[in-house]
Short mmCIF file of C-alpha atoms in Angstrom, two decimals:
data_model
loop_
_atom_site.label_atom_id
_atom_site.label_comp_id
_atom_site.label_asym_id
_atom_site.label_seq_id
_atom_site.Cartn_x
_atom_site.Cartn_y
_atom_site.Cartn_z
CA MET A 5 -18.23 5.43 -0.50
CA ASN A 6 -19.07 7.34 -3.69
CA ASP A 7 -17.03 7.59 -6.90
CA LYS A 8 -15.65 11.02 -6.02
CA GLU A 9 -14.35 9.80 -2.65
CA ILE A 10 -12.75 6.75 -4.24
CA PHE A 11 -11.03 8.85 -6.91
CA SER A 12 -9.85 11.39 -4.34
CA LYS A 13 -8.33 8.69 -2.11
CA LEU A 14 -6.70 6.97 -5.08
CA LEU A 15 -5.21 10.27 -6.26
CA ALA A 16 -3.73 10.78 -2.79
CA ILE A 17 -2.21 7.29 -2.98
CA PHE A 18 -0.62 7.99 -6.37
CA ARG A 19 0.78 11.30 -5.13
CA GLU A 20 2.24 9.56 -2.07
CA VAL A 21 3.70 6.63 -4.01
CA PHE A 22 5.22 8.83 -6.73
CA ASP A 23 6.18 11.51 -4.22
CA ASP A 24 4.59 14.19 -6.41
CA GLU A 25 1.99 16.48 -4.82
CA LEU A 26 1.00 17.90 -8.22
CA LEU A 27 0.50 14.57 -9.97
CA ASN A 28 -2.86 14.12 -11.69
CA ILE A 29 -4.34 10.86 -12.85
CA THR A 30 -6.97 9.84 -15.38
CA GLU A 31 -8.86 6.59 -15.76
CA GLU A 32 -7.04 5.93 -19.03
CA MET A 33 -3.59 6.31 -17.47
CA GLY A 34 -1.91 2.92 -17.24
CA TYR A 35 0.98 0.88 -16.01
CA GLY A 36 4.08 2.22 -17.71
CA ASP A 37 2.65 5.64 -18.64
CA LEU A 38 4.68 7.27 -15.92
CA GLU A 39 8.43 6.77 -16.00
CA GLU A 40 8.53 5.54 -12.41
CA TRP A 41 5.50 3.25 -12.78
CA ASP A 42 7.35 -0.09 -12.87
CA SER A 43 6.27 -3.46 -11.51
CA LEU A 44 7.36 -2.77 -7.93
CA THR A 45 5.74 0.66 -7.92
CA HIS A 46 2.59 -1.01 -9.22
CA ILE A 47 2.62 -3.41 -6.25
CA ARG A 48 3.19 -0.46 -3.90
CA ILE A 49 0.10 1.25 -5.35
CA LEU A 50 -1.97 -1.90 -4.85
CA LEU A 51 -0.69 -2.40 -1.29
CA SER A 52 -1.59 1.21 -0.51
CA VAL A 53 -5.07 0.62 -1.95
CA GLU A 54 -5.49 -2.47 0.25
CA LYS A 55 -4.49 -0.46 3.31
CA GLU A 56 -6.69 2.53 2.50
CA PHE A 57 -9.79 0.68 1.35
CA LYS A 58 -9.44 -2.30 3.69
CA PHE A 59 -9.74 -5.24 1.33
CA LYS A 60 -7.32 -7.72 -0.23
CA PHE A 61 -6.59 -8.14 -3.91
CA ASP A 62 -6.85 -11.65 -5.33
CA ILE A 63 -3.43 -12.51 -6.78
CA GLU A 64 -5.19 -13.90 -9.87
CA ASP A 65 -6.65 -10.43 -10.55
CA ILE A 66 -3.50 -8.35 -10.10
CA GLY A 67 -2.23 -8.91 -13.65
CA LYS A 68 -5.50 -7.55 -15.05
CA LEU A 69 -5.22 -4.21 -13.23
CA VAL A 70 -3.25 -2.18 -15.74
CA THR A 71 -4.98 1.22 -15.73
CA VAL A 72 -6.24 3.64 -13.12
CA GLY A 73 -9.75 2.81 -14.34
CA ASP A 74 -9.16 -0.91 -13.73
CA ILE A 75 -8.10 -0.17 -10.16
CA ILE A 76 -11.10 2.11 -9.58
CA ARG A 77 -13.49 -0.56 -10.84
CA TYR A 78 -11.86 -3.18 -8.60
CA ILE A 79 -12.15 -0.86 -5.61
CA LYS A 80 -15.83 -0.22 -6.33
CA GLU A 81 -16.49 -3.96 -6.54
CA ASN A 82 -14.72 -4.74 -3.28
CA VAL A 83 -14.74 -1.71 -1.00
CA ASN A 84 -18.15 -2.30 0.49
CA ARG A 85 -17.87 -6.07 0.49
CA GLY A 86 -15.28 -6.48 3.24
CA ASN A 87 -13.26 -8.79 0.99
CA GLU A 88 -10.97 -10.79 3.27
CA SER A 89 -9.36 -13.13 0.76
CA MET B 3 11.67 -16.68 11.29
CA LYS B 4 15.28 -17.63 10.67
CA VAL B 5 17.10 -15.63 8.02
CA HIS B 6 18.47 -17.79 5.21
CA HIS B 7 20.15 -15.17 3.04
CA ILE B 8 20.11 -11.57 1.85
CA GLY B 9 19.36 -10.98 -1.82
CA TYR B 10 21.72 -8.46 -3.40
CA ILE B 11 21.22 -7.13 -6.89
CA VAL B 12 24.39 -6.58 -8.91
CA ASP B 13 25.13 -4.89 -12.21
CA ASN B 14 28.19 -7.00 -13.06
CA MET B 15 28.48 -10.39 -11.33
CA GLU B 16 32.18 -10.92 -11.92
CA ASN B 17 33.18 -7.47 -10.71
CA SER B 18 30.91 -7.63 -7.66
CA ILE B 19 32.25 -11.04 -6.61
CA LYS B 20 35.76 -9.62 -6.71
CA GLU B 21 34.72 -6.71 -4.51
CA PHE B 22 32.93 -8.97 -2.02
CA GLU B 23 35.98 -11.24 -1.89
CA GLY B 24 38.02 -8.17 -1.06
CA LEU B 25 35.81 -7.74 1.99
CA GLY B 26 36.31 -11.30 3.16
CA PHE B 27 33.46 -13.15 1.46
CA LYS B 28 33.96 -16.66 0.07
CA ILE B 29 32.00 -18.23 -2.77
CA LEU B 30 29.59 -20.90 -1.52
CA GLN B 31 28.02 -21.70 -4.86
CA LYS B 32 29.30 -20.50 -8.20
CA ASN B 33 27.29 -18.52 -10.69
CA GLN B 34 24.16 -20.46 -11.67
CA TYR B 35 21.37 -19.59 -14.09
CA ASP B 36 17.76 -19.54 -12.84
CA GLU B 37 15.69 -20.04 -15.99
CA ILE B 38 12.41 -19.35 -14.20
CA ARG B 39 13.40 -15.81 -13.24
CA ASP B 40 15.99 -15.24 -15.99
CA ILE B 41 18.71 -14.34 -13.51
CA ASN B 42 22.23 -15.42 -12.65
CA ILE B 43 22.80 -16.26 -9.00
CA CYS B 44 25.95 -16.69 -6.89
CA PHE B 45 25.93 -17.44 -3.16
CA ILE B 46 28.73 -15.99 -1.03
CA GLU B 47 29.35 -16.14 2.72
CA ASN B 48 31.18 -14.21 5.41
CA GLY B 49 30.96 -15.00 9.13
CA GLY B 50 27.77 -17.01 8.69
CA ILE B 51 26.05 -14.31 6.68
CA ILE B 52 24.96 -15.64 3.30
CA ILE B 53 24.40 -13.24 0.43
CA GLU B 54 22.72 -14.17 -2.84
CA LEU B 55 24.17 -12.07 -5.63
CA VAL B 56 21.57 -11.68 -8.36
CA GLN B 57 22.08 -10.33 -11.86
CA PRO B 58 19.35 -10.18 -14.52
CA LYS B 59 20.35 -11.99 -17.71
CA THR B 60 18.01 -10.33 -20.23
CA LYS B 61 15.26 -7.71 -20.38
CA GLU B 62 12.77 -10.49 -19.67
CA SER B 63 14.10 -10.85 -16.13
CA VAL B 64 11.72 -9.90 -13.34
CA ILE B 65 14.36 -7.64 -11.82
CA TYR B 66 15.69 -6.08 -15.03
CA LYS B 67 14.21 -2.62 -14.40
CA MET B 68 15.23 -2.60 -10.76
CA ALA B 69 18.79 -3.53 -11.69
CA GLY B 70 18.92 -0.78 -14.28
CA LYS B 71 17.75 1.74 -11.74
CA TYR B 72 19.74 0.78 -8.65
CA LYS B 73 22.74 -1.14 -10.11
CA ASN B 74 24.06 -2.65 -6.83
CA MET B 75 22.12 -2.97 -3.59
CA PRO B 76 20.46 -5.39 -1.17
CA TYR B 77 16.80 -5.80 -2.13
CA HIS B 78 15.29 -8.67 -0.17
CA ILE B 79 15.77 -10.84 2.92
CA CYS B 80 14.95 -14.54 2.62
CA TYR B 81 13.44 -16.37 5.60
CA GLU B 82 13.04 -20.10 6.15
CA THR B 83 9.61 -21.59 6.61
CA ASP B 84 8.48 -25.10 7.48
CA ASP B 85 4.93 -24.39 6.30
CA MET B 86 4.84 -22.03 3.34
CA ASP B 87 1.06 -21.94 2.90
CA ARG B 88 0.52 -21.18 6.57
CA ASP B 89 3.13 -18.42 6.60
CA ILE B 90 1.83 -16.86 3.38
CA GLU B 91 -1.63 -16.58 4.93
CA ARG B 92 -0.18 -15.24 8.18
CA LEU B 93 1.85 -12.61 6.34
CA LYS B 94 -1.08 -11.61 4.12
CA GLN B 95 -2.99 -10.82 7.28
CA ARG B 96 -0.08 -8.59 8.28
CA GLY B 97 -0.35 -6.62 5.03
CA TYR B 98 1.99 -8.55 2.73
CA MET B 99 1.09 -9.26 -0.90
CA VAL B 100 2.37 -12.22 -2.89
CA ILE B 101 4.20 -10.71 -5.86
CA GLN B 102 5.42 -13.98 -7.39
CA LYS B 103 3.59 -17.22 -6.86
CA PRO B 104 5.40 -20.09 -5.08
CA GLU B 105 7.84 -21.63 -7.53
CA ARG B 106 10.96 -23.78 -7.39
CA ALA B 107 14.38 -22.13 -7.13
CA PRO B 108 16.95 -23.95 -9.31
CA ALA B 109 19.86 -22.32 -7.49
CA ILE B 110 18.63 -23.59 -4.09
CA ASN B 111 18.24 -27.27 -4.85
CA ASN B 112 14.86 -26.66 -6.50
CA SER B 113 13.34 -25.74 -3.14
CA LYS B 114 10.08 -23.85 -3.31
CA VAL B 115 10.28 -20.10 -2.77
CA VAL B 116 7.78 -17.27 -2.81
CA PHE B 117 8.25 -13.50 -2.91
CA LEU B 118 6.05 -11.08 -0.98
CA MET B 119 6.03 -7.32 -0.50
CA HIS B 120 4.89 -5.06 2.36
CA LEU B 121 4.58 -1.27 2.38
CA ASP B 122 6.81 -0.93 5.45
CA MET B 123 9.18 -3.78 4.66
CA GLY B 124 9.76 -3.99 0.92
CA ILE B 125 10.42 -7.43 -0.56
CA ILE B 126 10.89 -10.65 1.40
CA GLU B 127 11.34 -14.22 0.22
CA LEU B 128 10.19 -17.41 1.95
CA LEU B 129 12.15 -20.63 1.40
CA GLU B 130 10.86 -24.10 2.16
CA LYS B 131 12.92 -25.38 5.06
CA ASN B 132 15.13 -28.48 5.00
CA LYS B 133 15.34 -28.63 1.23
CA GLY B 134 17.86 -25.90 0.48
CA VAL B 135 21.56 -26.47 0.05
CA TYR B 136 22.50 -24.23 2.93
CA VAL B 137 19.71 -24.94 5.44
#
């Protein structure tokens, strides 16, 4: 899966979670930048990523994922690895 | 899994208890502070249904934002488990994510609890069986 595909799928997840078809994201955008981006919404984003990209986040890593870029990098590191932790 | 209680977020503990009492609920355990989660907790019961009223104490509380947004509403169901590690792994395979690591619950006899979340379920709590006050 290339970078463009990952970004496109992640954008679709954000639009679904925030229920906003026009929402745009950048790699710099982070937890708290959007009014609705609270801790539970953050978990919903990560759960949606797990479902879409078919890997599991390590609970120890979740606190470090604070920007869109962090999530993209995590996806890139795990999407082709079949992470089953 | 057997349901232990329903977690119910409240904006004003005293006022909500009065309203629940008006609907036939009785207090099982008076307001108690959970210093780990920075919340006040009161257990009430009606016809065998136990509800855990939860109110954040300060902005540091894990549910402070949710309380500000929703004010009063049920927000999790707690299930009993006799093997927490096994059930966490089983639920992770079903798509749940641990959102708070296993930790003791001062308001439930210091039993160990863990919170998980699922896209199609929302938040659930697991409680170590046979150690809680109301098990």
